[in-house]
Amino acid sequence: MKVLILNDPEAAIERAGDIVSGAVRARPRTVLGLATGGTMLPLYDDLVARHDAGLLSFAGATTFNLDEYVGLAPDHPCSYHRYMRQAFFDRVDLDRARTHLPRGDVADPQGEAEDYERRITEAGGIDLQILGIGRNGHIGFNEPTASLGSRTRIKTLTDDTRRANQRYFSSFEETPRYAITIGVATILDARATLLLATGEAKAEAVARMVEGPLSAACPASALQLHPNATIVLDAGAASSL
Ligand code: GLP
């Protein structure tokens, strides 16, 4: 694990942007694994700014997002489909036919999950998987106790995660209980991973990921096994290391 600690969130975002840009420039037909969440919004802004300045093109890239809520249609205001369109897809030169997210509103979510895993394999696997981290150590929606050998499937969200994500919904009750998420093993298959965490609220999860035992109790600790994992932190997120 390469752990990079930057002074402030802005510097952490810029460094993460450098890493993503470097990967896309080195391989224009790159397959990017994308993440959602508040942490990622400034990273997408950074990538869009590089794109708008003519420094970066996503025209040849393929993308696979980590996860989607079960039950939400792509045009639901709180869906990750909608998030991705607003934060990134509609703002850069990506070919929309090569952007992928699991569909949360299908009759057979398990079948959709298996199909999604197959699509990642058919695309040749993920070159760079971008990740955030949940306060409880989740990556994607692989909540604590997720098998380290897991593949894309349905996960039940913990109350802690639902409370953290409640701010996007009208109430706790409205916050979805299930998500389709790529698995821990799917994430470990990526040729490189980049986890970005900012702010003190993530400090404890970051410490468990980097310094704790390898354990399904902290799914992000599985990144200790990855030969090419980079963790980019600001001082707040690094404060318990
Ligand atoms: C969600 C996403 C994760 C993300 C996490 C942290 O649960 N499924 O991929 O890492 O939120 O989000 P935030 O950046 O808003 O703290």
mmCIF file of C-alpha atoms and ligand atoms in Angstrom:
data_model
loop_
_atom_site.group_PDB
_atom_site.id
_atom_site.type_symbol
_atom_site.label_atom_id
_atom_site.label_comp_id
_atom_site.label_asym_id
_atom_site.label_seq_id
_atom_site.Cartn_x
_atom_site.Cartn_y
_atom_site.Cartn_z
ATOM 1 C CA MET A 1 0.000 0.000 0.000
ATOM 2 C CA LYS A 2 1.315 3.416 -0.915
ATOM 3 C CA VAL A 3 -0.116 5.983 1.513
ATOM 4 C CA LEU A 4 0.143 9.632 0.439
ATOM 5 C CA ILE A 5 -0.730 12.251 3.050
ATOM 6 C CA LEU A 6 -1.420 15.776 1.803
ATOM 7 C CA ASN A 7 -1.864 18.879 3.933
ATOM 8 C CA ASP A 8 -5.440 19.704 3.012
ATOM 9 C CA PRO A 9 -8.401 18.277 1.076
ATOM 10 C CA GLU A 10 -7.646 20.427 -1.985
ATOM 11 C CA ALA A 11 -4.121 19.025 -2.274
ATOM 12 C CA ALA A 12 -5.445 15.474 -1.805
ATOM 13 C CA ILE A 13 -8.004 15.980 -4.583
ATOM 14 C CA GLU A 14 -5.348 17.388 -6.902
ATOM 15 C CA ARG A 15 -3.030 14.451 -6.246
ATOM 16 C CA ALA A 16 -5.870 11.979 -6.886
ATOM 17 C CA GLY A 17 -6.679 13.908 -10.089
ATOM 18 C CA ASP A 18 -3.036 13.586 -11.166
ATOM 19 C CA ILE A 19 -3.183 9.821 -10.689
ATOM 20 C CA VAL A 20 -6.434 9.392 -12.650
ATOM 21 C CA SER A 21 -5.223 11.711 -15.440
ATOM 22 C CA GLY A 22 -1.930 9.838 -15.622
ATOM 23 C CA ALA A 23 -3.741 6.514 -16.042
ATOM 24 C CA VAL A 24 -6.065 7.865 -18.752
ATOM 25 C CA ARG A 25 -3.249 9.514 -20.680
ATOM 26 C CA ALA A 26 -1.073 6.399 -20.474
ATOM 27 C CA ARG A 27 -3.891 4.253 -21.829
ATOM 28 C CA PRO A 28 -6.651 6.181 -23.629
ATOM 29 C CA ARG A 29 -8.800 3.000 -23.843
ATOM 30 C CA THR A 30 -8.528 2.600 -20.097
ATOM 31 C CA VAL A 31 -11.255 0.910 -18.054
ATOM 32 C CA LEU A 32 -11.989 3.083 -15.019
ATOM 33 C CA GLY A 33 -13.829 1.897 -11.939
ATOM 34 C CA LEU A 34 -15.778 4.866 -10.573
ATOM 35 C CA ALA A 35 -17.145 5.709 -7.134
ATOM 36 C CA THR A 36 -19.852 7.984 -5.758
ATOM 37 C CA GLY A 37 -20.275 9.823 -2.443
ATOM 38 C CA GLY A 38 -19.523 13.354 -1.286
ATOM 39 C CA THR A 39 -15.747 12.810 -1.289
ATOM 40 C CA MET A 40 -15.751 12.153 -5.026
ATOM 41 C CA LEU A 41 -17.572 15.333 -6.092
ATOM 42 C CA PRO A 42 -14.478 17.591 -5.980
ATOM 43 C CA LEU A 43 -12.458 14.870 -7.743
ATOM 44 C CA TYR A 44 -14.975 14.866 -10.615
ATOM 45 C CA ASP A 45 -14.784 18.689 -10.677
ATOM 46 C CA ASP A 46 -10.994 18.424 -10.911
ATOM 47 C CA LEU A 47 -11.189 15.934 -13.810
ATOM 48 C CA VAL A 48 -13.782 18.066 -15.621
ATOM 49 C CA ALA A 49 -11.520 21.136 -15.250
ATOM 50 C CA ARG A 50 -8.612 19.227 -16.811
ATOM 51 C CA HIS A 51 -10.941 18.064 -19.595
ATOM 52 C CA ASP A 52 -12.232 21.610 -20.207
ATOM 53 C CA ALA A 53 -8.667 22.913 -20.335
ATOM 54 C CA GLY A 54 -7.957 20.435 -23.150
ATOM 55 C CA LEU A 55 -5.548 18.429 -21.001
ATOM 56 C CA LEU A 56 -7.555 15.234 -20.743
ATOM 57 C CA SER A 57 -9.937 13.226 -22.910
ATOM 58 C CA PHE A 58 -12.138 10.338 -21.828
ATOM 59 C CA ALA A 59 -13.288 9.613 -25.400
ATOM 60 C CA GLY A 60 -11.681 6.169 -25.473
ATOM 61 C CA ALA A 61 -12.439 5.204 -21.876
ATOM 62 C CA THR A 62 -14.908 2.674 -20.497
ATOM 63 C CA THR A 63 -16.310 3.104 -16.979
ATOM 64 C CA PHE A 64 -17.907 0.795 -14.436
ATOM 65 C CA ASN A 65 -19.373 2.207 -11.251
ATOM 66 C CA LEU A 66 -19.118 0.371 -7.982
ATOM 67 C CA ASP A 67 -22.729 0.234 -6.947
ATOM 68 C CA GLU A 68 -26.376 1.317 -7.116
ATOM 69 C CA TYR A 69 -29.308 1.242 -4.703
ATOM 70 C CA VAL A 70 -31.800 -1.569 -5.233
ATOM 71 C CA GLY A 71 -35.219 -0.191 -6.146
ATOM 72 C CA LEU A 72 -34.105 3.151 -7.588
ATOM 73 C CA ALA A 73 -34.642 3.807 -11.306
ATOM 74 C CA PRO A 74 -31.827 5.582 -13.186
ATOM 75 C CA ASP A 75 -33.782 8.868 -13.224
ATOM 76 C CA HIS A 76 -34.488 8.808 -9.457
ATOM 77 C CA PRO A 77 -32.946 11.989 -8.021
ATOM 78 C CA CYS A 78 -30.976 9.997 -5.418
ATOM 79 C CA SER A 79 -29.794 7.210 -7.740
ATOM 80 C CA TYR A 80 -26.103 6.835 -8.478
ATOM 81 C CA HIS A 81 -27.030 6.898 -12.187
ATOM 82 C CA ARG A 82 -28.276 10.443 -11.687
ATOM 83 C CA TYR A 83 -25.285 11.378 -9.509
ATOM 84 C CA MET A 84 -22.864 10.196 -12.209
ATOM 85 C CA ARG A 85 -24.655 12.026 -15.018
ATOM 86 C CA GLN A 86 -24.628 15.281 -13.063
ATOM 87 C CA ALA A 87 -21.161 15.004 -11.549
ATOM 88 C CA PHE A 88 -19.275 13.610 -14.522
ATOM 89 C CA PHE A 89 -20.862 11.888 -17.534
ATOM 90 C CA ASP A 90 -22.716 14.928 -18.898
ATOM 91 C CA ARG A 91 -19.655 17.152 -18.436
ATOM 92 C CA VAL A 92 -16.944 15.238 -20.334
ATOM 93 C CA ASP A 93 -16.425 13.543 -23.714
ATOM 94 C CA LEU A 94 -17.103 9.989 -22.498
ATOM 95 C CA ASP A 95 -19.001 7.746 -24.911
ATOM 96 C CA ARG A 96 -22.168 7.117 -22.882
ATOM 97 C CA ALA A 97 -22.503 3.645 -24.426
ATOM 98 C CA ARG A 98 -19.343 2.707 -22.550
ATOM 99 C CA THR A 99 -20.465 3.959 -19.117
ATOM 100 C CA HIS A 100 -21.870 1.248 -16.882
ATOM 101 C CA LEU A 101 -23.726 1.134 -13.590
ATOM 102 C CA PRO A 102 -25.769 -1.742 -12.207
ATOM 103 C CA ARG A 103 -29.531 -1.193 -12.633
ATOM 104 C CA GLY A 104 -31.282 -1.044 -9.284
ATOM 105 C CA ASP A 105 -34.833 -1.192 -10.616
ATOM 106 C CA VAL A 106 -34.802 -4.599 -12.318
ATOM 107 C CA ALA A 107 -37.066 -7.536 -11.459
ATOM 108 C CA ASP A 108 -34.061 -9.793 -10.840
ATOM 109 C CA PRO A 109 -31.325 -7.816 -9.035
ATOM 110 C CA GLN A 110 -29.236 -10.945 -8.427
ATOM 111 C CA GLY A 111 -29.276 -11.717 -12.177
ATOM 112 C CA GLU A 112 -28.330 -8.096 -12.866
ATOM 113 C CA ALA A 113 -25.411 -8.413 -10.429
ATOM 114 C CA GLU A 114 -24.097 -11.547 -12.128
ATOM 115 C CA ASP A 115 -24.490 -9.929 -15.538
ATOM 116 C CA TYR A 116 -22.600 -6.832 -14.328
ATOM 117 C CA GLU A 117 -19.667 -8.934 -13.131
ATOM 118 C CA ARG A 118 -19.615 -10.626 -16.554
ATOM 119 C CA ARG A 119 -19.597 -7.268 -18.344
ATOM 120 C CA ILE A 120 -16.542 -6.169 -16.322
ATOM 121 C CA THR A 121 -14.735 -9.379 -17.283
ATOM 122 C CA GLU A 122 -15.713 -8.993 -20.949
ATOM 123 C CA ALA A 123 -14.323 -5.432 -20.946
ATOM 124 C CA GLY A 124 -10.956 -6.898 -19.929
ATOM 125 C CA GLY A 125 -11.194 -6.003 -16.225
ATOM 126 C CA ILE A 126 -10.688 -2.674 -14.483
ATOM 127 C CA ASP A 127 -7.403 -0.802 -14.987
ATOM 128 C CA LEU A 128 -7.841 1.755 -12.196
ATOM 129 C CA GLN A 129 -10.489 1.380 -9.507
ATOM 130 C CA ILE A 130 -11.302 4.641 -7.714
ATOM 131 C CA LEU A 131 -12.682 4.180 -4.199
ATOM 132 C CA GLY A 132 -13.987 6.146 -1.255
ATOM 133 C CA ILE A 133 -14.385 4.643 2.209
ATOM 134 C CA GLY A 134 -17.390 4.472 4.503
ATOM 135 C CA ARG A 135 -17.080 5.423 8.178
ATOM 136 C CA ASN A 136 -17.424 1.736 9.002
ATOM 137 C CA GLY A 137 -14.662 0.711 6.597
ATOM 138 C CA HIS A 138 -16.878 -0.233 3.660
ATOM 139 C CA ILE A 139 -15.691 0.023 0.061
ATOM 140 C CA GLY A 140 -18.362 0.177 -2.634
ATOM 141 C CA PHE A 141 -21.245 -1.125 -0.544
ATOM 142 C CA ASN A 142 -19.229 -4.025 0.852
ATOM 143 C CA GLU A 143 -20.303 -3.589 4.441
ATOM 144 C CA PRO A 144 -18.436 -5.101 7.421
ATOM 145 C CA THR A 145 -18.469 -8.934 7.277
ATOM 146 C CA ALA A 146 -18.526 -8.877 3.446
ATOM 147 C CA SER A 147 -16.513 -11.853 2.242
ATOM 148 C CA LEU A 148 -13.085 -10.909 0.971
ATOM 149 C CA GLY A 149 -13.771 -13.296 -1.918
ATOM 150 C CA SER A 150 -17.085 -11.670 -2.859
ATOM 151 C CA ARG A 151 -18.246 -10.789 -6.389
ATOM 152 C CA THR A 152 -20.990 -8.433 -7.584
ATOM 153 C CA ARG A 153 -24.150 -9.142 -5.590
ATOM 154 C CA ILE A 154 -26.836 -7.631 -3.368
ATOM 155 C CA LYS A 155 -25.777 -6.345 0.044
ATOM 156 C CA THR A 156 -27.934 -5.264 2.957
ATOM 157 C CA LEU A 157 -26.886 -1.816 4.113
ATOM 158 C CA THR A 158 -26.099 -1.284 7.778
ATOM 159 C CA ASP A 159 -28.095 1.285 9.737
ATOM 160 C CA ASP A 160 -24.871 3.292 10.132
ATOM 161 C CA THR A 161 -24.425 3.537 6.356
ATOM 162 C CA ARG A 162 -28.108 4.332 5.877
ATOM 163 C CA ARG A 163 -27.812 7.112 8.460
ATOM 164 C CA ALA A 164 -24.685 8.479 6.703
ATOM 165 C CA ASN A 165 -26.498 8.505 3.346
ATOM 166 C CA GLN A 166 -29.844 9.681 4.737
ATOM 167 C CA ARG A 167 -28.885 13.293 3.925
ATOM 168 C CA TYR A 168 -29.691 12.608 0.276
ATOM 169 C CA PHE A 169 -33.181 11.202 1.007
ATOM 170 C CA SER A 170 -36.242 12.673 2.689
ATOM 171 C CA SER A 171 -35.976 10.384 5.723
ATOM 172 C CA PHE A 172 -34.211 7.359 7.201
ATOM 173 C CA GLU A 173 -37.172 5.187 6.199
ATOM 174 C CA GLU A 174 -36.858 6.360 2.587
ATOM 175 C CA THR A 175 -33.140 5.489 2.509
ATOM 176 C CA PRO A 176 -32.740 2.200 0.629
ATOM 177 C CA ARG A 177 -31.951 -0.968 2.561
ATOM 178 C CA TYR A 178 -30.192 -2.866 -0.223
ATOM 179 C CA ALA A 179 -27.645 -2.138 -2.914
ATOM 180 C CA ILE A 180 -26.005 -3.976 -5.786
ATOM 181 C CA THR A 181 -22.252 -3.657 -5.320
ATOM 182 C CA ILE A 182 -19.214 -5.102 -6.998
ATOM 183 C CA GLY A 183 -17.440 -7.466 -4.611
ATOM 184 C CA VAL A 184 -14.241 -7.180 -2.612
ATOM 185 C CA ALA A 185 -12.600 -9.735 -4.918
ATOM 186 C CA THR A 186 -13.813 -7.772 -7.960
ATOM 187 C CA ILE A 187 -12.102 -4.687 -6.510
ATOM 188 C CA LEU A 188 -8.909 -6.632 -5.784
ATOM 189 C CA ASP A 189 -8.849 -7.815 -9.427
ATOM 190 C CA ALA A 190 -8.373 -4.213 -10.636
ATOM 191 C CA ARG A 191 -4.845 -3.661 -11.927
ATOM 192 C CA ALA A 192 -4.517 -0.587 -9.695
ATOM 193 C CA THR A 193 -6.674 0.962 -6.972
ATOM 194 C CA LEU A 194 -6.859 4.553 -5.740
ATOM 195 C CA LEU A 195 -8.696 5.228 -2.480
ATOM 196 C CA LEU A 196 -9.380 8.860 -1.602
ATOM 197 C CA ALA A 197 -10.433 9.905 1.898
ATOM 198 C CA THR A 198 -10.704 13.398 3.318
ATOM 199 C CA GLY A 199 -11.776 14.724 6.708
ATOM 200 C CA GLU A 200 -11.478 13.554 10.299
ATOM 201 C CA ALA A 201 -14.741 11.614 10.141
ATOM 202 C CA LYS A 202 -12.850 9.017 8.093
ATOM 203 C CA ALA A 203 -9.760 8.880 10.339
ATOM 204 C CA GLU A 204 -10.747 5.795 12.319
ATOM 205 C CA ALA A 205 -11.801 3.808 9.233
ATOM 206 C CA VAL A 206 -8.557 4.820 7.498
ATOM 207 C CA ALA A 207 -6.470 3.648 10.463
ATOM 208 C CA ARG A 208 -8.259 0.285 10.493
ATOM 209 C CA MET A 209 -7.745 -0.062 6.734
ATOM 210 C CA VAL A 210 -4.035 0.750 6.799
ATOM 211 C CA GLU A 211 -2.846 -0.449 10.211
ATOM 212 C CA GLY A 212 -5.513 -2.844 11.390
ATOM 213 C CA PRO A 213 -5.597 -6.593 10.876
ATOM 214 C CA LEU A 214 -6.755 -7.892 7.510
ATOM 215 C CA SER A 215 -10.379 -8.601 8.336
ATOM 216 C CA ALA A 216 -13.850 -8.776 6.845
ATOM 217 C CA ALA A 217 -14.821 -6.539 9.803
ATOM 218 C CA CYS A 218 -13.131 -3.735 7.823
ATOM 219 C CA PRO A 219 -13.548 -4.582 4.121
ATOM 220 C CA ALA A 220 -11.163 -1.785 3.084
ATOM 221 C CA SER A 221 -8.352 -3.671 4.873
ATOM 222 C CA ALA A 222 -8.484 -6.110 1.932
ATOM 223 C CA LEU A 223 -6.547 -3.444 0.005
ATOM 224 C CA GLN A 224 -3.515 -4.496 2.091
ATOM 225 C CA LEU A 225 -3.428 -7.532 -0.223
ATOM 226 C CA HIS A 226 -3.366 -5.450 -3.400
ATOM 227 C CA PRO A 227 0.058 -5.087 -5.048
ATOM 228 C CA ASN A 228 -0.750 -1.668 -6.539
ATOM 229 C CA ALA A 229 -2.977 0.156 -4.043
ATOM 230 C CA THR A 230 -2.577 3.889 -3.486
ATOM 231 C CA ILE A 231 -4.317 5.668 -0.619
ATOM 232 C CA VAL A 232 -4.566 9.465 -0.880
ATOM 233 C CA LEU A 233 -5.432 11.244 2.374
ATOM 234 C CA ASP A 234 -5.631 14.756 3.707
ATOM 235 C CA ALA A 235 -4.293 15.500 7.188
ATOM 236 C CA GLY A 236 -7.732 14.992 8.776
ATOM 237 C CA ALA A 237 -8.271 11.517 7.315
ATOM 238 C CA ALA A 238 -4.692 10.595 8.280
ATOM 239 C CA SER A 239 -4.999 11.911 11.849
ATOM 240 C CA SER A 240 -5.359 8.496 13.528
ATOM 241 C CA LEU A 241 -2.414 6.873 11.743
HETATM 242 C C1 GLP B 1 -21.319 5.338 -0.172
HETATM 243 C C2 GLP B 1 -20.689 4.708 -1.409
HETATM 244 C C3 GLP B 1 -19.213 4.458 -1.212
HETATM 245 C C4 GLP B 1 -18.558 5.701 -0.649
HETATM 246 C C5 GLP B 1 -19.153 6.036 0.693
HETATM 247 C C6 GLP B 1 -18.527 7.252 1.356
HETATM 248 O O1 GLP B 1 -21.703 4.454 0.790
HETATM 249 N N1 GLP B 1 -21.314 3.476 -1.784
HETATM 250 O O2 GLP B 1 -18.634 4.088 -2.459
HETATM 251 O O3 GLP B 1 -17.174 5.494 -0.520
HETATM 252 O O4 GLP B 1 -20.525 6.304 0.478
HETATM 253 O O5 GLP B 1 -19.200 8.394 0.964
HETATM 254 P P1 GLP B 1 -18.800 9.882 1.326
HETATM 255 O O6 GLP B 1 -17.688 10.203 0.397
HETATM 256 O O7 GLP B 1 -20.029 10.677 1.053
HETATM 257 O O8 GLP B 1 -18.381 9.882 2.738
#
